Short mmCIF file of C-alpha atoms and ligand atoms in Angstrom, two decimals:
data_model
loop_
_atom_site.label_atom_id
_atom_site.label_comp_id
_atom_site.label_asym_id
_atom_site.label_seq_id
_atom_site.Cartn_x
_atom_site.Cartn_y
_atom_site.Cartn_z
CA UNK A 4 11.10 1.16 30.26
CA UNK A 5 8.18 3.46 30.93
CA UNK A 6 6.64 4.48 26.86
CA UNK A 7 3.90 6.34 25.90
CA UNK A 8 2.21 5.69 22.73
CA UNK A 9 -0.07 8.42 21.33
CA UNK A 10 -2.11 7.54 18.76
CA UNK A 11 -3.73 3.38 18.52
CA UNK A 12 -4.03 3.49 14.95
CA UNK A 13 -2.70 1.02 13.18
CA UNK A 14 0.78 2.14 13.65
CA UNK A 15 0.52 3.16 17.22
CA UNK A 16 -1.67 -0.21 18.27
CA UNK A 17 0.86 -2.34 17.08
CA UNK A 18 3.85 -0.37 18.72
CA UNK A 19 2.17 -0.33 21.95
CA UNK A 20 1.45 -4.13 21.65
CA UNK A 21 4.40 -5.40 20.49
CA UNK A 22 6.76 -2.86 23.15
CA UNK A 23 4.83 -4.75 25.81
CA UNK A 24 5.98 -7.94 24.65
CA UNK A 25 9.36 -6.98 24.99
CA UNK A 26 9.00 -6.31 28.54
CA UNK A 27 7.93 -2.58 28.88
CA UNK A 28 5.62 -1.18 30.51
CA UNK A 29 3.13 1.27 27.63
CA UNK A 30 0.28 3.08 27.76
CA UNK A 31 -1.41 4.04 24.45
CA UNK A 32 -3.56 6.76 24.49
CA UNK A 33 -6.25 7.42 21.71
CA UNK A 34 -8.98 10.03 21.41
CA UNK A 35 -11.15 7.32 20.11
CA UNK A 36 -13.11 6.05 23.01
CA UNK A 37 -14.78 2.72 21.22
CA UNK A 38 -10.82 2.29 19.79
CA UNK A 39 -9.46 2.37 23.59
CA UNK A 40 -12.43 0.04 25.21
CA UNK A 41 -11.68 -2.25 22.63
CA UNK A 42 -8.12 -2.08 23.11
CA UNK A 43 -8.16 -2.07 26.97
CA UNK A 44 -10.17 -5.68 26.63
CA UNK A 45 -7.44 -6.83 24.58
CA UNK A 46 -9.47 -6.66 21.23
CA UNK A 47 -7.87 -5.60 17.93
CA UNK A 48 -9.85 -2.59 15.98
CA UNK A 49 -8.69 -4.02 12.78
CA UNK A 50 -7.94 -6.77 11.62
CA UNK A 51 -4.19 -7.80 11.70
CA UNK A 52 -2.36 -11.63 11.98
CA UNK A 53 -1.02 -12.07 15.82
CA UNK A 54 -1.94 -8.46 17.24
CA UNK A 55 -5.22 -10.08 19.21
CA UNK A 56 -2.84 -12.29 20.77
CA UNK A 57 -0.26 -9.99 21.85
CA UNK A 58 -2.84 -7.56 23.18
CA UNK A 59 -4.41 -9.87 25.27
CA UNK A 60 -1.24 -11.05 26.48
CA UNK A 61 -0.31 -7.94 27.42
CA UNK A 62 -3.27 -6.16 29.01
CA UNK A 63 -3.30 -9.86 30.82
CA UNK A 64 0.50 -8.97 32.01
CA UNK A 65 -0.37 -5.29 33.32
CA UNK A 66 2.52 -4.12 31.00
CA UNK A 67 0.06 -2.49 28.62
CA UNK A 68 -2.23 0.47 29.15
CA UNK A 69 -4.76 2.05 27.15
CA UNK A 70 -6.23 5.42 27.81
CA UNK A 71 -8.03 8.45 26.15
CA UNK A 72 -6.33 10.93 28.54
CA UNK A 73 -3.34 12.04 27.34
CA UNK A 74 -2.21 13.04 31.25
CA UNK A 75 -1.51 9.41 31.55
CA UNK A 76 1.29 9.83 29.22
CA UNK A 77 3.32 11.26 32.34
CA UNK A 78 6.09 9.71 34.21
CA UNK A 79 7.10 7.87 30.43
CA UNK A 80 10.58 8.03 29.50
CA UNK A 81 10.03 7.83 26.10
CA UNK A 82 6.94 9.23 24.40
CA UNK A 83 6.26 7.73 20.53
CA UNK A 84 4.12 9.96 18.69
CA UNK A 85 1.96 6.79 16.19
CA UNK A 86 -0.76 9.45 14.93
CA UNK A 87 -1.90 9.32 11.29
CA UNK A 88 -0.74 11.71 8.29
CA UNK A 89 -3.36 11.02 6.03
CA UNK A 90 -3.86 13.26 2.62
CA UNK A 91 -5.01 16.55 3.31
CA UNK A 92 -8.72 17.18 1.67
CA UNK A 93 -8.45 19.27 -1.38
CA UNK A 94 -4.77 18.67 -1.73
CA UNK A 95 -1.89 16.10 -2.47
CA UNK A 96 -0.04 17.43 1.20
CA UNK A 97 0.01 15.30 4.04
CA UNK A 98 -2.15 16.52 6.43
CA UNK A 99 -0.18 17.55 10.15
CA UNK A 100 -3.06 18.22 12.40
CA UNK A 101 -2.73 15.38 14.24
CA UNK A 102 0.71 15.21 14.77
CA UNK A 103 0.83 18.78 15.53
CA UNK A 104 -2.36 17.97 18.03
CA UNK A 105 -0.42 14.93 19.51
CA UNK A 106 2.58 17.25 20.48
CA UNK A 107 0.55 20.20 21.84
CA UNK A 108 -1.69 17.59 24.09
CA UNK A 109 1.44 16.05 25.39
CA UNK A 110 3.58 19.43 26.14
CA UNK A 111 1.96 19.67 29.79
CA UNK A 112 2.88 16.07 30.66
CA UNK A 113 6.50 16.47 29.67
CA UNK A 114 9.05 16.63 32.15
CA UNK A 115 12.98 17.61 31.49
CA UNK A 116 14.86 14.64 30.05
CA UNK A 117 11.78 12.82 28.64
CA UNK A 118 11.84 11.49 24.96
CA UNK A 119 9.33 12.50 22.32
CA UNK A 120 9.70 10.34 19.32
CA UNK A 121 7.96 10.79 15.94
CA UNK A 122 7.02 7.64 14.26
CA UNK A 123 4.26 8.76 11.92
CA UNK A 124 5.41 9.62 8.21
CA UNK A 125 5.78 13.70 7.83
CA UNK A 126 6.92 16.04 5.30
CA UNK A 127 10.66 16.42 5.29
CA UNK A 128 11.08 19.61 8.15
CA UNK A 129 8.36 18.56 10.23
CA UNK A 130 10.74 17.34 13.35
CA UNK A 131 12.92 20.55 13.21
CA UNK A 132 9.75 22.34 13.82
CA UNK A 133 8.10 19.94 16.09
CA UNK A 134 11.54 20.48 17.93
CA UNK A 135 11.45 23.58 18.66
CA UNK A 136 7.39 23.37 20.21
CA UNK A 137 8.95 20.94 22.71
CA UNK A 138 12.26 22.57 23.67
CA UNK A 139 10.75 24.80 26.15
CA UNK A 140 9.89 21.73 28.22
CA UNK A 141 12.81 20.33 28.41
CA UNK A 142 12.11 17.56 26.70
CA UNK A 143 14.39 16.14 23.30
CA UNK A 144 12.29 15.05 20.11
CA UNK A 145 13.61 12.32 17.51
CA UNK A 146 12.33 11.01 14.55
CA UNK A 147 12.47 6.94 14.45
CA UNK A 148 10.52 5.99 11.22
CA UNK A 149 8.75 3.08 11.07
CA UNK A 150 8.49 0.32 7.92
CA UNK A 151 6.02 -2.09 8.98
CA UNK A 152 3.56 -3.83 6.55
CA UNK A 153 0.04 -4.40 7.02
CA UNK A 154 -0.28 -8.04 7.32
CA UNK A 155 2.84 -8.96 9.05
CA UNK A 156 3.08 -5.45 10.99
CA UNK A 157 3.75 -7.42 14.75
CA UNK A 158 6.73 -9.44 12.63
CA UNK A 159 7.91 -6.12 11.23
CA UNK A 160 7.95 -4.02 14.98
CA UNK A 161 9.28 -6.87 16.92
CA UNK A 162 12.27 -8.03 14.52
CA UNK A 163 12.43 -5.07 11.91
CA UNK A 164 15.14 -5.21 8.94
CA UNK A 165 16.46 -2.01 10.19
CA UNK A 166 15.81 0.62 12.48
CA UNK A 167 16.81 4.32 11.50
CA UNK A 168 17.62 7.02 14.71
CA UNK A 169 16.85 10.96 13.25
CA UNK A 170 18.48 12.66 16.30
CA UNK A 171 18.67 15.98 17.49
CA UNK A 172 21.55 18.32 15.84
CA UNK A 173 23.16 19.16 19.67
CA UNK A 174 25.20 16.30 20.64
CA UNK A 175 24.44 15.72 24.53
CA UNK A 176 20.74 15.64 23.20
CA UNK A 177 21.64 12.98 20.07
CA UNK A 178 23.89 11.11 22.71
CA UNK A 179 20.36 10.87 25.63
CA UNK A 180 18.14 9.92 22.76
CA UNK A 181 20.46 6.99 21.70
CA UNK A 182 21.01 5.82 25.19
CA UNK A 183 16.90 5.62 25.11
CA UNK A 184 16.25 4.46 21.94
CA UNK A 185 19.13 1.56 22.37
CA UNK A 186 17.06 0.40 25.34
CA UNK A 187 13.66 0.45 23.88
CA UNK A 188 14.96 -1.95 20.94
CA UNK A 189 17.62 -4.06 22.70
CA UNK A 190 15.73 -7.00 21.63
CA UNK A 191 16.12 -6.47 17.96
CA UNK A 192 19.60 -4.26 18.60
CA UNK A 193 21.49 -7.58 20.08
CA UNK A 194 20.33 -9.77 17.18
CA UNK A 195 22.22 -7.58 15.30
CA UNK A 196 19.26 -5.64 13.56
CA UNK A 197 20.88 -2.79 11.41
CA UNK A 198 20.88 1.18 12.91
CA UNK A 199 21.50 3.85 10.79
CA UNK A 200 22.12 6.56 13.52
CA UNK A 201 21.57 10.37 11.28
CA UNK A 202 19.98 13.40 11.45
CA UNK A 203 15.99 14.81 11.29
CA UNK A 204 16.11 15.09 7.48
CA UNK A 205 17.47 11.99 6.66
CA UNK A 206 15.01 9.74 8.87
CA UNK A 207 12.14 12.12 7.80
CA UNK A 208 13.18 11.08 3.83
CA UNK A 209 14.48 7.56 4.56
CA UNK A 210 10.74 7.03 4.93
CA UNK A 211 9.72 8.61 1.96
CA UNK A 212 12.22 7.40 0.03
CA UNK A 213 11.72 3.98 0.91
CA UNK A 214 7.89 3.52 0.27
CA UNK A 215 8.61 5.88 -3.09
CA UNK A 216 10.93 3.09 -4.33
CA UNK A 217 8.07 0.79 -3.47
CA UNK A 218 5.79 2.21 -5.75
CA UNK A 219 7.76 3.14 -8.16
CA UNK A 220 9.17 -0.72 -8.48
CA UNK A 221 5.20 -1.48 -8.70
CA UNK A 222 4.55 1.38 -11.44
CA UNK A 223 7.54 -0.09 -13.68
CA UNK A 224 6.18 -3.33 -13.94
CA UNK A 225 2.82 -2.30 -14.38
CA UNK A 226 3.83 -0.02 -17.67
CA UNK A 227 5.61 -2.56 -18.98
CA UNK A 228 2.63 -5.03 -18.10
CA UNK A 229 1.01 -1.88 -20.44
CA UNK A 230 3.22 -2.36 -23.45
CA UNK A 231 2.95 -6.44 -22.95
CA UNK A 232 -0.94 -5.75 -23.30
CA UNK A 233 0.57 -4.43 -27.07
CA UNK A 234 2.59 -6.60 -28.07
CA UNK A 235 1.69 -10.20 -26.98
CA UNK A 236 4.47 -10.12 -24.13
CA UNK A 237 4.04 -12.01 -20.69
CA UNK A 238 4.92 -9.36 -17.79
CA UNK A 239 5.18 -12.07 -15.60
CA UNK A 240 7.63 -14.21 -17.23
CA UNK A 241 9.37 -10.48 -18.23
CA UNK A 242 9.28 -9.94 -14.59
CA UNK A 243 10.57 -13.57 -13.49
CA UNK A 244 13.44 -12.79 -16.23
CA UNK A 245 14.32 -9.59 -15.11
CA UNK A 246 14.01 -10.21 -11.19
CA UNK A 247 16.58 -12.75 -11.52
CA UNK A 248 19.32 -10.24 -11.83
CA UNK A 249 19.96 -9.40 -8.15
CA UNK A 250 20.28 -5.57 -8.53
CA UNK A 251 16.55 -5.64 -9.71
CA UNK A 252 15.04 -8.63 -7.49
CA UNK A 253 11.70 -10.48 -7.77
CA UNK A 254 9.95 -8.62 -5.08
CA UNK A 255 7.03 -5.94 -5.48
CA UNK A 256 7.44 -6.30 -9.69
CA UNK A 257 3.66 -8.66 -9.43
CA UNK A 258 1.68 -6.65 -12.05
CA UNK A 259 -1.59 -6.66 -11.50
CA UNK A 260 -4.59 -3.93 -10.28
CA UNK A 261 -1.82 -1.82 -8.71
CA UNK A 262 -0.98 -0.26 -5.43
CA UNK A 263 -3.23 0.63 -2.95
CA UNK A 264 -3.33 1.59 0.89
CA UNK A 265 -3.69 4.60 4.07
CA UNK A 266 1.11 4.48 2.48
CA UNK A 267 1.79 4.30 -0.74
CA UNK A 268 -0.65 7.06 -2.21
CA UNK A 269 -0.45 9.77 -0.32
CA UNK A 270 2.87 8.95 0.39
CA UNK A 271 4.28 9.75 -2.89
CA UNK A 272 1.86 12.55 -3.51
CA UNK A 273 2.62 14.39 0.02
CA UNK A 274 6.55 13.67 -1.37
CA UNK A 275 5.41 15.46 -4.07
CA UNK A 276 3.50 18.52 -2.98
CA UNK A 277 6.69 18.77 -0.14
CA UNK A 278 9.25 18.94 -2.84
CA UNK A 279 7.58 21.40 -4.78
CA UNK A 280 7.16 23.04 -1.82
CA UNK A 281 11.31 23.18 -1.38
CA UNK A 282 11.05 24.50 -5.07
CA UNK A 283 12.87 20.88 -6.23
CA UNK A 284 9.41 19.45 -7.81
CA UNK A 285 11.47 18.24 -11.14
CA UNK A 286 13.61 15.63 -8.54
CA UNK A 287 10.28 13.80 -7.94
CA UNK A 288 7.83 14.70 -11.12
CA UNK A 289 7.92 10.93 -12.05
CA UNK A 290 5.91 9.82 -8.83
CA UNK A 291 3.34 11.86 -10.51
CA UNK A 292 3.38 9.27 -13.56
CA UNK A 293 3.60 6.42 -10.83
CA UNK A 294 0.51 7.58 -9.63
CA UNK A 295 -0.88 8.04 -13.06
CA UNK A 296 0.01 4.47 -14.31
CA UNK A 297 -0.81 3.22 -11.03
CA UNK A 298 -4.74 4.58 -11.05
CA UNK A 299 -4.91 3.59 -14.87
CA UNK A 300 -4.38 -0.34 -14.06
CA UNK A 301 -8.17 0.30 -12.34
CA UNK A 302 -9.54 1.47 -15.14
CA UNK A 303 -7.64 -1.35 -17.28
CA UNK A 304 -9.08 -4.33 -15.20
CA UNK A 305 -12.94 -3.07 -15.76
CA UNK A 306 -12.20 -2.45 -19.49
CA UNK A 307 -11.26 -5.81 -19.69
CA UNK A 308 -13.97 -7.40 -17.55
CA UNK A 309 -16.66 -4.69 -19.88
CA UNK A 310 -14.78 -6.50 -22.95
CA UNK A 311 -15.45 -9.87 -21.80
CA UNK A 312 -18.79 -8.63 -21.13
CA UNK A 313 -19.69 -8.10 -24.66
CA UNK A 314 -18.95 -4.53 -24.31
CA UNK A 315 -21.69 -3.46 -21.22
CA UNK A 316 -21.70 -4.06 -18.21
CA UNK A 317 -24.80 -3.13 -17.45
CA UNK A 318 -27.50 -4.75 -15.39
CA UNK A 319 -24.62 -8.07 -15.60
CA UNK A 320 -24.03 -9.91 -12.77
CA UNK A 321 -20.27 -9.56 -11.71
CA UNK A 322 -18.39 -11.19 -8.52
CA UNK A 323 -15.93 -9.12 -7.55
CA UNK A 324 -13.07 -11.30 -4.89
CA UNK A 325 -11.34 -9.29 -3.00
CA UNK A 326 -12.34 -5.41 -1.37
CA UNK A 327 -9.21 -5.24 0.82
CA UNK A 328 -5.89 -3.25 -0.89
CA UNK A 329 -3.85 -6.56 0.03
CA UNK A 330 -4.79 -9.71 1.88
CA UNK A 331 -4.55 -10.23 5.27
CA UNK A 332 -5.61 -7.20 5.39
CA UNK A 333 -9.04 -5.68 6.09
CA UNK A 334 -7.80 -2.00 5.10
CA UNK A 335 -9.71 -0.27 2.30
CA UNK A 336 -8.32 2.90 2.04
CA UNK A 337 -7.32 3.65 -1.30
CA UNK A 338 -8.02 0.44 -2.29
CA UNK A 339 -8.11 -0.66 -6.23
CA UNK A 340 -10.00 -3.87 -5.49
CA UNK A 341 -12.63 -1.57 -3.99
CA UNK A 342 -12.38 1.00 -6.73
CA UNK A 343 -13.23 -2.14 -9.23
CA UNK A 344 -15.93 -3.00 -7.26
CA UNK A 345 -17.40 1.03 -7.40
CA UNK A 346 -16.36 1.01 -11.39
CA UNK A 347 -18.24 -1.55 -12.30
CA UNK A 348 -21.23 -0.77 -9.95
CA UNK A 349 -21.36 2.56 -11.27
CA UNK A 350 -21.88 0.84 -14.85
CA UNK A 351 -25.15 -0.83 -14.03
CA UNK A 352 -23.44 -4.23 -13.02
CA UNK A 353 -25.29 -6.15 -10.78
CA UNK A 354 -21.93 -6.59 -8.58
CA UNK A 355 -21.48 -8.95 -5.62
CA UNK A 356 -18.60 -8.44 -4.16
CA UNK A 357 -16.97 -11.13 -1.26
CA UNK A 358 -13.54 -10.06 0.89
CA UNK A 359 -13.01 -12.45 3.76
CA UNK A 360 -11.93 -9.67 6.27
CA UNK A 361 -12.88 -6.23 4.68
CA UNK A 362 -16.92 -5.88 3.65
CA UNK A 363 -18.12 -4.21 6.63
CA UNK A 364 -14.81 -1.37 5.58
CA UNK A 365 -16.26 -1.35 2.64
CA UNK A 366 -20.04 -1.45 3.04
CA UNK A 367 -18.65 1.82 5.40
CA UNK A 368 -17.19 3.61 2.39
CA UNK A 369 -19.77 2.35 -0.37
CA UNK A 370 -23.07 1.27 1.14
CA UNK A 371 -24.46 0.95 -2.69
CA UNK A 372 -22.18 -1.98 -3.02
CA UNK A 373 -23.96 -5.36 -2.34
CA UNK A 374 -22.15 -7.95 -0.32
CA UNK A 375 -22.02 -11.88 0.04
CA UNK A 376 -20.54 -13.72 2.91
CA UNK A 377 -18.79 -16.15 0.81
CA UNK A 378 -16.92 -16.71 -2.53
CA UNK A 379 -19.49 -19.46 -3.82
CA UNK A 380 -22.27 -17.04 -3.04
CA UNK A 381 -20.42 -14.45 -4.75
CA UNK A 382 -20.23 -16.16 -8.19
CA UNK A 383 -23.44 -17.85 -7.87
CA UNK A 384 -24.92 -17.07 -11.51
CA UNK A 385 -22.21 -14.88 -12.44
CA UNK A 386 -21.54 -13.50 -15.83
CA UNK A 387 -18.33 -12.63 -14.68
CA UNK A 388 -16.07 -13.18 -11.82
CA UNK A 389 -13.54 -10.59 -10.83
CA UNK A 390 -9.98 -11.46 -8.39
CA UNK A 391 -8.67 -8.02 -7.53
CA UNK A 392 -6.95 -9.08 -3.94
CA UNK A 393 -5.06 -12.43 -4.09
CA UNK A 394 -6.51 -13.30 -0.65
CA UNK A 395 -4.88 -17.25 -0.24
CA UNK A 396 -8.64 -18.61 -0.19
CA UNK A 397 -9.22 -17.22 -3.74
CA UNK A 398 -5.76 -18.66 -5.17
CA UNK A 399 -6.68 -21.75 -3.66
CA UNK A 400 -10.07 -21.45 -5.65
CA UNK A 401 -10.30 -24.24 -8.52
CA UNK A 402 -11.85 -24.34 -11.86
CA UNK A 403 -13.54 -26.96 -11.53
CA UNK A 404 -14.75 -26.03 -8.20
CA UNK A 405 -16.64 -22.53 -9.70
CA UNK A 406 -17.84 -24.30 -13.00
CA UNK A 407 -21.04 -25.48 -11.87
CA UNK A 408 -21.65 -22.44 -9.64
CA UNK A 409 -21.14 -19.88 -12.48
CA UNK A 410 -23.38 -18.17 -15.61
CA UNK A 411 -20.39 -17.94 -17.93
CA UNK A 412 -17.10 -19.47 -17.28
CA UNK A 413 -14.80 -16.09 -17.32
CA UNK A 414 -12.69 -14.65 -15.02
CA UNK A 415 -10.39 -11.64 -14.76
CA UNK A 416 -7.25 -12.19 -12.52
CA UNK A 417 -6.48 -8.82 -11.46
CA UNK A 418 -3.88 -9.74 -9.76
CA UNK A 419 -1.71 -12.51 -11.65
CA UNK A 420 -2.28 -14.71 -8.82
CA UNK A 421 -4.18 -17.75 -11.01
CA UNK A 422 -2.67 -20.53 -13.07
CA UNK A 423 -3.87 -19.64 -16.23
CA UNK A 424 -2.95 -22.83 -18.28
CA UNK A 425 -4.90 -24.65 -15.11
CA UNK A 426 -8.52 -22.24 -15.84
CA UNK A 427 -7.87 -22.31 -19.53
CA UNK A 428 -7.65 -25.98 -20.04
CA UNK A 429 -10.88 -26.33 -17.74
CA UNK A 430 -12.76 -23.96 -20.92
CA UNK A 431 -12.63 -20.44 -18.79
CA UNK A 432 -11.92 -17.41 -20.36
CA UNK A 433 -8.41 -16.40 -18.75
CA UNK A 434 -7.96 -12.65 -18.38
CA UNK A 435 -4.58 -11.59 -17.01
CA UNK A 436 -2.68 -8.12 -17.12
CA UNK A 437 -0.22 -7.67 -19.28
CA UNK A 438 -0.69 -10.98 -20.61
CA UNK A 439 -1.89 -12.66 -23.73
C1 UGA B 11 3.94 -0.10 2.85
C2 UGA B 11 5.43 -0.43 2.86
O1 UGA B 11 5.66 -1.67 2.19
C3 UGA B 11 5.94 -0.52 4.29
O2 UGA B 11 7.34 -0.77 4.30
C4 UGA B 11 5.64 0.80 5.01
O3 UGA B 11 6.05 0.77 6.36
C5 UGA B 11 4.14 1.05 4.96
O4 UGA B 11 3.70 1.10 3.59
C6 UGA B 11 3.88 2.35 5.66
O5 UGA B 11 4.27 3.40 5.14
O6 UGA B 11 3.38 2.34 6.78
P1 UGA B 11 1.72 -1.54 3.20
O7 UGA B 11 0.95 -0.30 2.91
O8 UGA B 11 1.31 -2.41 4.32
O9 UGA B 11 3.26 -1.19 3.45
O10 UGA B 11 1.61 -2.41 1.87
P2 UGA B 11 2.61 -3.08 0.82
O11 UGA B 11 2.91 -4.46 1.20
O12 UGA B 11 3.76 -2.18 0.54
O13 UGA B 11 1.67 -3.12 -0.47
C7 UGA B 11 1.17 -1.90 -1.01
C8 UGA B 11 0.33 -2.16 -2.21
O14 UGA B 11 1.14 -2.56 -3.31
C9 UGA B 11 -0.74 -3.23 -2.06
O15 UGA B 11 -1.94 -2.75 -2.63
C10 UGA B 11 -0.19 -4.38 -2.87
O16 UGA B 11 -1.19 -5.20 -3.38
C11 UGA B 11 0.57 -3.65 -3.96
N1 UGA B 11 1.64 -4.45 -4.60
C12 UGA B 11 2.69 -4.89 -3.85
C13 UGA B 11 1.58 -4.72 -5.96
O17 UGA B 11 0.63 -4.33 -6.66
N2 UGA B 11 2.60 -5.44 -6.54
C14 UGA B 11 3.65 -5.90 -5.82
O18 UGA B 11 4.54 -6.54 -6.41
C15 UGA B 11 3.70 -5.62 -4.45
#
């Protein structure tokens, strides 16, 4: 099929990438020249596990496109709208003018029959208005959500656990954007990939929903990983006991730094402001206290490292592993390893801080920060050595490995992601969350 992507974000980059691989012919447009050269020579803007490959394979194949002129959107059947919703400045909203941009650049390129499909995560109501903007054109908007993960985002849009259809209310509208949709994911469709077929609401809060279970699952652990801090409990045996029982589960309960990303903030504070907005703000007040419990684990893991430090950080010389908000990731947005970093920086630390993908994101963001290209050089003479993103390379890292390199054998696992009998035994100073 002929498909327009608009918007090479991550998102939209990936989309466009991995639709090519199935055999379709996409152009992405971006207004982002440097984004769409890089693109166009089949190089990824950021850094993400098998995109390169697929984007070179596909600008090889002439089946992919990129452009900053939105008139080369015409002549697609199907038109995904991948722009960003990031928070609005000076508020918890998400913030619409690019979607809303996206839709009014493409209305002159539409023609009668042509699919506009919303990908990007909106407030609940946004596709009944965005609807109506491209009704006179005679073309039909969806809303098709989209669940990928940083990190294994190509896995996630080629073979997704589910895909979810928000169609159109009339039905010879719902029944042409099904037809379309169907052919766009045949691949995954025939391997039997669930479809929850529904209307604009319901895809517009399936998204929502989803990544507000997320970090609510996260939040949980982390306050109990609080009250473990008080009473000599383990939250990760807690959350190996608990996770056994299948209607909880094992995944996303690792306590550690917390959440962190361009999602799971502003997600559940844009669900927030929108359902206040509705006048329903009580259904949702907790994700204000996941936030809240959330941003305290920050805080908590340069307490600890300023308690280890003999109570001031100042002019100490701290490694800080790990700037990215996950690894295999080089995203920094919202990131709590970064916000360590900052913390402790701001306290007169003398931090060096070492992320195998993310520095120049974060040297971006926080210039003050000072970097090293390595973990060794990070730690070199340190008083203290930070893990806030459990990057393989740093769970790989030995004791006996950093001993010699190190001031003062102590290290703060901000993410749970060390053996602690192994560093222990070797004469470190183990710090965990929401462990003894
Ligand atoms: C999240 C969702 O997982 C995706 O399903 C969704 O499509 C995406 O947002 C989106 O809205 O686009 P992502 O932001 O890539 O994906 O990251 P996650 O894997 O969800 O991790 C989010 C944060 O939670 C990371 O900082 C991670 O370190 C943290 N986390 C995760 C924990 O602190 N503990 C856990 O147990 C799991």
């Amino acid at each position: 099929m002929k498909l327009s992507v608009i918007g090479c974000g991550y998102l939209g980059a990936v989309h466009a990438a991995a639709m090519a691989s199935l055999g379709h012919d996409v152009v992405g447009i971006d207004v982002d020249q440097a984004k769409i050269e890089a693109l166009s020579a089949g190089r990824a803007p950021f850094f993400e596990p098998g995109l390169p490959e697929l984007l070179l394979a596909g600008v090889e194949s002439g089946r992919l496109r990129f452009s900053t002129d939105t008139a080369d959107a015409a002549g697609a059947a199907v038109h995904f709208i991948a722009v960003g919703t990031p928070q609005k400045a000076g508020s918890t909203a998400a913030d619409l003018r690019y979607v809303d941009a996206a839709v009014d650049g493409l209305l002159p390129y539409l023609s009668v029959g042509d699919i506009v499909v919303g990908k990007s995560t909106v407030p609940v109501g946004t596709a009944e208005r965005l609807a109506e903007i491209v009704a006179p054109t005679g073309a039909i908007l969806a809303w098709n959500p989209e669940f990928l993960r940083e990190g294994f985002a190509v896995q996630d849009t080629v073979a997704p656990d589910r895909l979810v259809y928000g169609l159109p209310p009339a039905a010879a509208d719902a029944e042409a954007v099904r037809t379309a949709l169907d052919e766009v994911y045949a691949a995954a469709l025939t391997t039997g990939t669930p479809l929850v077929a529904t209307g604009f609401a319901t895809a517009e809060l399936v998204k929502v929903a989803a990544n507000a279970f997320l970090a609510t699952k996260i939040s949980f652990i982390n306050a109990m990983a609080e009250i473990s801090e008080v009473t000599g409990a383990d939250v990760t045996e807690l959350a190996d006991a608990i996770g056994y029982d299948a209607r909880i589960g094992r995944r996303f309960l690792n306590a550690g730094v917390g959440f962190g990303g361009g999602c799971l903030p502003k997600d559940i504070r844009a669900f927030a402001a929108r359902a206040e907005e509705l006048g329903r703000g009580e259904s949702v007040a907790f994700l204000k206290e996941v936030d809240s419990i959330n941003l305290r684990r920050r805080q908590r893991v340069v307490d600890i490292a300023v308690e280890e430090l003999g109570g001031s950080a100042y002019q100490k010389r701290v490694a800080v592993l790990g700037l990215a908000f996950k690894p295999d990731s080089d995203d920094v947005r919202d990131s709590p390893a970064l916000d360590v970093a900052v913390l402790l920086n701001g306290l007169g630390a003398r931090v060096l801080a070492y992320d195998p993908e993310a520095n120049a994101n974060a040297k971006r963001l926080h210039p003050q920060l000072h970097f090293a290209a390595s973990a060794e050089e990070a730690v070199a003479d340190a008083d203290l050595v930070v893990v806030v993103t459990e990057w393989k390379e740093f769970r790989a890292l030995t004791p006996e490995q950093l001993a010699p390199l190190v001031a003062a054998k102590v290290i703060v696992d901000g993410r749970n992601c060390l053996d602690a009998t192994a560093w222990r035994e070797a004469g470190w100073t183990y710090r965990g969350l929401g462990r003894p």
